[in-house]
CSV table of C-alpha atoms in Angstrom, one decimal:
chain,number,residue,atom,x,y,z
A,1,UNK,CA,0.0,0.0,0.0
A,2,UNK,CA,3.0,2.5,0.7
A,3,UNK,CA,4.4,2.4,-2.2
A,4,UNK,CA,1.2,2.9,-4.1
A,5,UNK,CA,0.4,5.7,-2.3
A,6,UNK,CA,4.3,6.8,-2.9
A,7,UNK,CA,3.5,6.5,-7.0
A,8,UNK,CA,0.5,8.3,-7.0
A,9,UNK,CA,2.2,11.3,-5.1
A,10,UNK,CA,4.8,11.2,-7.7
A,11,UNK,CA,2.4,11.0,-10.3
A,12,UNK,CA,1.0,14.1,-8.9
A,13,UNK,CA,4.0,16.4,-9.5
A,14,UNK,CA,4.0,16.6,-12.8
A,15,UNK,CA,0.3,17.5,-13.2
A,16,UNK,CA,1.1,20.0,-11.1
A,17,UNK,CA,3.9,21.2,-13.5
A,18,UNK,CA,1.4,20.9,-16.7
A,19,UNK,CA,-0.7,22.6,-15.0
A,20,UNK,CA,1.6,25.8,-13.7
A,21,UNK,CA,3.1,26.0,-17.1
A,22,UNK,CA,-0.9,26.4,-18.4
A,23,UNK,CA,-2.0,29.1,-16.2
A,24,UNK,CA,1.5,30.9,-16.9
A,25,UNK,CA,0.7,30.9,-20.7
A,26,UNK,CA,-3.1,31.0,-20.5
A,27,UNK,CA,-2.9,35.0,-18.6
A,28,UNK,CA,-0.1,35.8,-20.5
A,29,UNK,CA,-1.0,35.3,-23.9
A,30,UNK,CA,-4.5,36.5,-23.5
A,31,UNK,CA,-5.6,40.0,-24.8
A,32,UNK,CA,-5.1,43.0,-22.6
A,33,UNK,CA,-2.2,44.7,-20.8
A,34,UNK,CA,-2.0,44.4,-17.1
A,35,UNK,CA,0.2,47.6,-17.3
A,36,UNK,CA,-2.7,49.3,-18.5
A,37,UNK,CA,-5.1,48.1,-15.9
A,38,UNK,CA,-3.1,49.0,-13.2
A,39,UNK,CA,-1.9,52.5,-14.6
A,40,UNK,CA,-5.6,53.4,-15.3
A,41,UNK,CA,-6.8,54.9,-19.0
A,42,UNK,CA,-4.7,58.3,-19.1
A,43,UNK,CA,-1.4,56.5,-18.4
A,44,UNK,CA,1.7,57.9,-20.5
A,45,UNK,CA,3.9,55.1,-22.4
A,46,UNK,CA,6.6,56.1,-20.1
A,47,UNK,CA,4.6,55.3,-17.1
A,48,UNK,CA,3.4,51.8,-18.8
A,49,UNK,CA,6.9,51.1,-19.8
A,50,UNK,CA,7.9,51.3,-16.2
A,51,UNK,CA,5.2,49.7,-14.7
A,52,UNK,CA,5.8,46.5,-17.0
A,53,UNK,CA,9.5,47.0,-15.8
A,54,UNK,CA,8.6,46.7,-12.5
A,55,UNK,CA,6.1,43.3,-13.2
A,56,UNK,CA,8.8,42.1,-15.3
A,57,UNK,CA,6.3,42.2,-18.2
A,58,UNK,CA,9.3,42.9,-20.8
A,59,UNK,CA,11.3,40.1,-19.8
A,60,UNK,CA,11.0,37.2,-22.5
A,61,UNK,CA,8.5,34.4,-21.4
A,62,UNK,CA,10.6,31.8,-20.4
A,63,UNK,CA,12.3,34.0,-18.3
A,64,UNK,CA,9.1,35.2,-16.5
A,65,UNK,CA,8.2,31.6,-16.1
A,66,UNK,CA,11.0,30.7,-14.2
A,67,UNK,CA,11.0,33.5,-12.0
A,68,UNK,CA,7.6,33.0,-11.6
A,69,UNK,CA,8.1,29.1,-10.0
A,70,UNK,CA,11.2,30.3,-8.3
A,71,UNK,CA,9.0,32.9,-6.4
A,72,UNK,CA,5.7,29.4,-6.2
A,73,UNK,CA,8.3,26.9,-4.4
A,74,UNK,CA,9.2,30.1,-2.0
A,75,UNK,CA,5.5,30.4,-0.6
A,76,UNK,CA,5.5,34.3,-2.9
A,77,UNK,CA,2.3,33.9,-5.1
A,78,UNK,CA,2.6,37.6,-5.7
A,79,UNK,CA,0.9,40.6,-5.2
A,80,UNK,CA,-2.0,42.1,-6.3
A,81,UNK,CA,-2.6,44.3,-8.9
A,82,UNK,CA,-5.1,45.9,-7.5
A,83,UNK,CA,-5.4,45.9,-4.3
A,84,UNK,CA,-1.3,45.7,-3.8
A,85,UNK,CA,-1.6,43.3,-0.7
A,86,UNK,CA,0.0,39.9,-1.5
A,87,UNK,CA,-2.0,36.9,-2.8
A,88,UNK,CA,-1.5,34.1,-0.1
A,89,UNK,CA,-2.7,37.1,2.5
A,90,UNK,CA,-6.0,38.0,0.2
A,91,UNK,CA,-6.4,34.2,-0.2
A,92,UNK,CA,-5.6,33.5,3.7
A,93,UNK,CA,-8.6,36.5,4.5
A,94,UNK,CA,-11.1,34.3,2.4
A,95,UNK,CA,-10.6,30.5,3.2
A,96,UNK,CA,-12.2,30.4,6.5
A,97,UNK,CA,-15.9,31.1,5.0
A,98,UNK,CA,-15.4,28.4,1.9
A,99,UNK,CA,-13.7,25.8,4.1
A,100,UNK,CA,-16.8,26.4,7.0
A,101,UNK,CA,-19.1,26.0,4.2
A,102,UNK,CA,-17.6,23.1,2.3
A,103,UNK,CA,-17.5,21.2,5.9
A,104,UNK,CA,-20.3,21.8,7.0
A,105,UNK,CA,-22.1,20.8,3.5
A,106,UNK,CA,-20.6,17.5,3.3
A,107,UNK,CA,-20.9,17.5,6.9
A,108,UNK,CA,-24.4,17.3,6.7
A,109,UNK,CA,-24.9,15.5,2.9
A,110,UNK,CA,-23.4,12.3,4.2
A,111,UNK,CA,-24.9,11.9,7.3
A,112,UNK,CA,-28.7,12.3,5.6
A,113,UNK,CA,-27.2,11.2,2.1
A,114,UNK,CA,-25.8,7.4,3.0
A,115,UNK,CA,-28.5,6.5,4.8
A,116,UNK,CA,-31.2,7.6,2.4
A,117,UNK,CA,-29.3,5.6,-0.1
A,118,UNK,CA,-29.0,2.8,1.3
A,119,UNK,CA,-32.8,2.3,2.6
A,120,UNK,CA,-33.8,3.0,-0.8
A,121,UNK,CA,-31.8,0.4,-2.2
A,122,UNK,CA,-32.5,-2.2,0.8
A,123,UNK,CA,-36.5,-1.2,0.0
A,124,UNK,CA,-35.7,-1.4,-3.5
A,125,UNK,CA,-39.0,-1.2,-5.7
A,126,UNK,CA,-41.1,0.2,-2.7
A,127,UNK,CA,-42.6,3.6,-1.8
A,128,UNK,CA,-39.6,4.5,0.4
A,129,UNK,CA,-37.3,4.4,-2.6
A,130,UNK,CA,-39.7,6.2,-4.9
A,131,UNK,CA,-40.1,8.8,-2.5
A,132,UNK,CA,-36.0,9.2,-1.7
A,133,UNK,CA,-35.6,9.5,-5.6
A,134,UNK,CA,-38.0,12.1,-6.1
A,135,UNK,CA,-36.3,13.8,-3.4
A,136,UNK,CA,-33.3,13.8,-5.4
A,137,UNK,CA,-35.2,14.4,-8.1
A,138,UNK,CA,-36.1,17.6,-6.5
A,139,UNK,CA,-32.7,18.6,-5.0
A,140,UNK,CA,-31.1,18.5,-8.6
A,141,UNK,CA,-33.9,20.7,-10.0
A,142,UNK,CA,-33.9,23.5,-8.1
A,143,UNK,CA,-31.1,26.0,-8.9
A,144,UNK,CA,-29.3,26.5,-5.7
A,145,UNK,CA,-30.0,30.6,-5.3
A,146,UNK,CA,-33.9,29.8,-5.6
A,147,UNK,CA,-33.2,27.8,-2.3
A,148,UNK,CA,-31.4,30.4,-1.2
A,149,UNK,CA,-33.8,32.8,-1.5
A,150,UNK,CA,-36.7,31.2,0.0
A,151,UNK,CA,-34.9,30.2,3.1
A,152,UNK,CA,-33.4,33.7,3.5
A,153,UNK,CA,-37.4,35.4,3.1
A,154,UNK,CA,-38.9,32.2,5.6
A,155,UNK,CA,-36.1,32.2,8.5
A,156,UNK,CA,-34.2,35.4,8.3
A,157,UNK,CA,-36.5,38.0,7.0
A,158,UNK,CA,-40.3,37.0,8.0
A,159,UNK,CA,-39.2,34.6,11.2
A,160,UNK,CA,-36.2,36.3,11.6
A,161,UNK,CA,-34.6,33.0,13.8
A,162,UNK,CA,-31.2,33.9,11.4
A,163,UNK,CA,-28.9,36.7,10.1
A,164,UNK,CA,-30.5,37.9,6.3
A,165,UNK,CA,-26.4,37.6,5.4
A,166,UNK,CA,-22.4,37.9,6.3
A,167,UNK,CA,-20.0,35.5,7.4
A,168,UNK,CA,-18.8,35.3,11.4
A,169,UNK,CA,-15.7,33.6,11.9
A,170,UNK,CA,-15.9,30.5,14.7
A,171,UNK,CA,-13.2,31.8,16.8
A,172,UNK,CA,-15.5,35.0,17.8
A,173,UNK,CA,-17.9,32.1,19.3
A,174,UNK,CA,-19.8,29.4,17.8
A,175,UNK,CA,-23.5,30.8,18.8
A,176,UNK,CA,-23.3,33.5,15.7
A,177,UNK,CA,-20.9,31.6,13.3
A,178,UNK,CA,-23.8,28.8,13.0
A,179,UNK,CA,-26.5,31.1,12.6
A,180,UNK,CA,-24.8,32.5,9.5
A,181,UNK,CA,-23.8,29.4,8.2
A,182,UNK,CA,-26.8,27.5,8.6
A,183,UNK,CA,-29.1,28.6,5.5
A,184,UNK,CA,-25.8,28.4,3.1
A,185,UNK,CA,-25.4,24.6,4.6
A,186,UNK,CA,-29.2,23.9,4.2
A,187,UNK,CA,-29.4,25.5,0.1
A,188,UNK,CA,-26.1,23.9,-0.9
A,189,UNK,CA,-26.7,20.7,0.7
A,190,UNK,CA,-29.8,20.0,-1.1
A,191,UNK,CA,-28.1,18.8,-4.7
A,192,UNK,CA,-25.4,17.1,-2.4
A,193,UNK,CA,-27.7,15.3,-0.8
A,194,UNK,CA,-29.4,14.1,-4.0
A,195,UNK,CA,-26.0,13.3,-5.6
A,196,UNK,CA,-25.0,10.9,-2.8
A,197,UNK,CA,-28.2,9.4,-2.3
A,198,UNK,CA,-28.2,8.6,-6.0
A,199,UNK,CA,-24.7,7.4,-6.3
A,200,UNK,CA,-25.3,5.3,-3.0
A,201,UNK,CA,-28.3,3.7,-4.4
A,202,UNK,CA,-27.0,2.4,-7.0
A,203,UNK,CA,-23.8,1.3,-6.0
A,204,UNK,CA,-25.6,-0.9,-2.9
A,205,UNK,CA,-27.9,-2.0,-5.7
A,206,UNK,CA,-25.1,-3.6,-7.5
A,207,UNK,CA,-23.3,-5.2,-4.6
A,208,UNK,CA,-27.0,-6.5,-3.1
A,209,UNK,CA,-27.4,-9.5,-5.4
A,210,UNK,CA,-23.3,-10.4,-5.3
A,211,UNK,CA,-22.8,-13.9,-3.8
A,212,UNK,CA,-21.4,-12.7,-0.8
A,213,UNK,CA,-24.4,-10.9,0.2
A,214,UNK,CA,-26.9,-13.7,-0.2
A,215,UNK,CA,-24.1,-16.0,1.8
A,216,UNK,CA,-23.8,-13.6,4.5
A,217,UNK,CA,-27.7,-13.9,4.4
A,218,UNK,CA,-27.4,-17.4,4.5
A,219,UNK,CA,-25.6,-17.9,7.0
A,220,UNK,CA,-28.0,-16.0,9.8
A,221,UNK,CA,-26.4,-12.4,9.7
A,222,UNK,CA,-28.9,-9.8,10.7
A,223,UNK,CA,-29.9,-7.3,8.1
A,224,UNK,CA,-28.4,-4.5,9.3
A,225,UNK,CA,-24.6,-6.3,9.6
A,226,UNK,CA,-25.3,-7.6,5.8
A,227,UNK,CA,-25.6,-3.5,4.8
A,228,UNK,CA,-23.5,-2.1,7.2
A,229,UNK,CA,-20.5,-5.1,7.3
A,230,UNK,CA,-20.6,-6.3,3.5
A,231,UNK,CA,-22.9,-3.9,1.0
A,232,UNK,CA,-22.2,-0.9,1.9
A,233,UNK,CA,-18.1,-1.2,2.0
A,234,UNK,CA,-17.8,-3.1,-0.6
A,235,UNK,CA,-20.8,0.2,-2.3
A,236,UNK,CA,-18.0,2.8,-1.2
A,237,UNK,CA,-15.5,3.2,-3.5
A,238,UNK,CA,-17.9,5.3,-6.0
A,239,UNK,CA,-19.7,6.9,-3.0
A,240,UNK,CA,-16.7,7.7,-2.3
A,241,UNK,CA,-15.4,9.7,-5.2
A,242,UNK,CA,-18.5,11.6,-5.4
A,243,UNK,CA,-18.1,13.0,-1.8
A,244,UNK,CA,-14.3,13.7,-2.3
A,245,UNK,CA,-15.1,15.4,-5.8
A,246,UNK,CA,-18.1,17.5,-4.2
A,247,UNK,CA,-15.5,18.3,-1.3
A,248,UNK,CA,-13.0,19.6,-4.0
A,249,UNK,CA,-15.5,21.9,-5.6
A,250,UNK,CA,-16.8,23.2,-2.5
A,251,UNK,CA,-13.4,24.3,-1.2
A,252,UNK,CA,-12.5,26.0,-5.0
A,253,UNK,CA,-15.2,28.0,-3.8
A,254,UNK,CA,-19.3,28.4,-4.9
A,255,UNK,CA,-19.8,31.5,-6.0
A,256,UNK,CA,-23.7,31.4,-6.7
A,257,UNK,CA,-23.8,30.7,-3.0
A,258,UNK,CA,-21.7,32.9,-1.5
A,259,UNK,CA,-23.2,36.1,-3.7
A,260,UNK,CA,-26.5,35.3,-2.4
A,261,UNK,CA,-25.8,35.0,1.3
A,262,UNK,CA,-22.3,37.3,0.8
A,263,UNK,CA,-19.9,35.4,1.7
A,264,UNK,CA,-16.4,36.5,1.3
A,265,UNK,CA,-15.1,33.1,0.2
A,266,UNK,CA,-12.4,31.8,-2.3
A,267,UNK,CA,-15.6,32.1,-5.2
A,268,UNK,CA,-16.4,35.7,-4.9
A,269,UNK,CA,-12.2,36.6,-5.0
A,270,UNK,CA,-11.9,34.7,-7.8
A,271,UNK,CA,-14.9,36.1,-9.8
A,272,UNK,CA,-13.3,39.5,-8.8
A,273,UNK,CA,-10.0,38.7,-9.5
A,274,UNK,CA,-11.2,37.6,-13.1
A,275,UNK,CA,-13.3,40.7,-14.1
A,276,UNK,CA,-10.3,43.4,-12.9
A,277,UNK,CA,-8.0,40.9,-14.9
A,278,UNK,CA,-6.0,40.7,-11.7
A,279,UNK,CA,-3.3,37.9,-13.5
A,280,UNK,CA,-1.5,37.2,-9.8
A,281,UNK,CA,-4.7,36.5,-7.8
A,282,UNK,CA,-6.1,34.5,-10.8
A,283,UNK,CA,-3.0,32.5,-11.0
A,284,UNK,CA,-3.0,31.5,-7.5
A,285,UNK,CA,-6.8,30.6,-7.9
A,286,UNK,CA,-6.3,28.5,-10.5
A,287,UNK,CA,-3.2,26.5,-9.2
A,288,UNK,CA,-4.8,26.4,-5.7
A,289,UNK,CA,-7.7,24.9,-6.9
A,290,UNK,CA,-6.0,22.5,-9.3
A,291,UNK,CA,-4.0,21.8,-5.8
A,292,UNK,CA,-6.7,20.9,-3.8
A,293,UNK,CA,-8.5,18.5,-6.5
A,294,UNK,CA,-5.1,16.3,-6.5
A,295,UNK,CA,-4.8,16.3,-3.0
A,296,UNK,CA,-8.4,15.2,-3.0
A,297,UNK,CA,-7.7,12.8,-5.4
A,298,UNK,CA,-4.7,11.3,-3.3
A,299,UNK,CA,-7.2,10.9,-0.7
A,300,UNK,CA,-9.4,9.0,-2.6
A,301,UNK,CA,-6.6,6.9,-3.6
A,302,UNK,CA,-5.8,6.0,0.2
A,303,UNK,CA,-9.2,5.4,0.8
A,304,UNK,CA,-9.4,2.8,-2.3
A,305,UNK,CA,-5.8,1.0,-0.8
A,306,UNK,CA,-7.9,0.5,2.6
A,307,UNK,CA,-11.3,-0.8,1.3
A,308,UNK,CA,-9.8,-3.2,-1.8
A,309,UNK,CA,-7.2,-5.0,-0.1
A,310,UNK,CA,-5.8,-6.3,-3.6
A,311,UNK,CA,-4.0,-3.0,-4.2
A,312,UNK,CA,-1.9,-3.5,-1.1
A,313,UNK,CA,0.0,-6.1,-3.5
């Protein structure tokens, strides 16, 4: 099992590498002058000529790229063009609210998700599964900010138990960080919940009528060790994925969701990142997110090398 983890890890540099070397060429070779952004419109050449002096804009490209990673493995993702306050500090200001969110979604998804799932593949065929997939039915047909909306007008604006909007962090006391974090947890969780329950059902629908199922059966194991003990660990390895993948989009940030109940998360800095053409933040965006998908992907990985024990060899 170590050493497949050890492969995988370095199969995971180079990805990395590819995808550094695409963000580098992807902002630079797009249209527009980031000069001329930060300068503003009644810049003189002699003031953009400068400025690009400063960025290192009229260095040659492979030059720029190498200064670029030397400053990546150094922790310097750069500074703003904007705002001039580095990157990792504009980035380090906004995680709290996406991670809170994304943990608290999945949090919730797989505790009501799973079981769902697995009762409506153990009742396969009956009302209780008919009505857990039109609940998910449901959950992927309503756009997330419509959900939003209605439990923002119910609880916070006509019963008022909640906050309308705003983020508080947890270490200024649990009591008001959950009452701003409950209604996005509630709207997002809805198509997570429906996702899982889906992928759950059908993965313990597959696994229900293997051999090993009808001998566990056979041989006088209650119902509930039969899922628990054999289907549903043997259903995980898809469930699985679709909870690590959901993880990995939540963290890159949601930035319907965090609009609506204004949330300064990693989705709202990247969406303004994008539209002042701010190339350092959108870098670091890009490669953190790419960072976080292979790290969830690594996790995946370990989880497959502990529930199939034929990649141990």
């Amino acid at each position: 099992m170590l050493g497949y983890l050890i492969r995988r890890i370095l199969a995971a540099i180079p990805v990395m590498g590819v995808v550094a070397l695409f963000v580098f060429l992807l902002l630079r070779l797009t249209p527009g002058d980031p000069a001329a952004i930060l300068a503003g419109d009644n810049a003189t050449p002699e003031q953009l000529d400068r400025i690009r002096t400063q960025l290192g804009l009229n260095e040659p490209l492979y030059t720029q790229f190498i200064t670029w990673v030397g400053r990546l493995l150094h922790g310097d993702l750069g500074t703003s063009l904007i705002s001039n306050v580095p990157v990792l500090q504009l980035i380090g200001q906004r995680v709290e609210p996406s991670i809170s969110v994304a943990l608290s979604v999945m949090l919730v998804s797989i505790l009501v998700a799973v079981p769902l799932g697995v009762i409506a593949a153990w009742k396969h065929g009956t009302w209780i599964d008919r009505f857990v997939m039109a609940l998910s039915v449901i959950g992927f047909s309503i756009p997330v900010f419509v959900i939003g909306y209605v439990l923002i007008q119910v609880f916070a604006i006509e019963l008022r138990w909640v906050p309308v909007q705003g983020f508080r962090s947890i270490f200024k006391g649990f009591g008001p960080f959950f009452e701003r974090i409950i209604l996005p947890t509630v709207s997002l969780s809805f198509i997570y919940v429906a996702l899982i329950a889906r992928m759950t059902r059908a993965a313990m629908l597959d696994v229900l009528g293997e051999d090993y199922v009808r001998t566990a059966r056979a041989k006088g194991i209650n119902e509930s060790g039969v899922l628990l003990r054999h289907a549903l660990r043997n259903a995980a390895v898809p469930v699985i994925t679709v909870i690590g993948t959901g993880f990995a989009l939540l963290i890159s940030g949601v930035v319907v969701t965090e609009s609506v109940f204004n949330l300064p998360g990693i989705g709202r800095l990247t969406v303004d990142a994008v539209l002042a053409r701010d190339f350092p933040v959108i870098q670091a965006m890009i490669l953190l997110t790419s960072f976080v998908y292979v790290m969830v992907n690594l996790l995946i990985d370990l989880a497959y090398s502990l529930l199939d024990p034929r990649i141990r060899y």
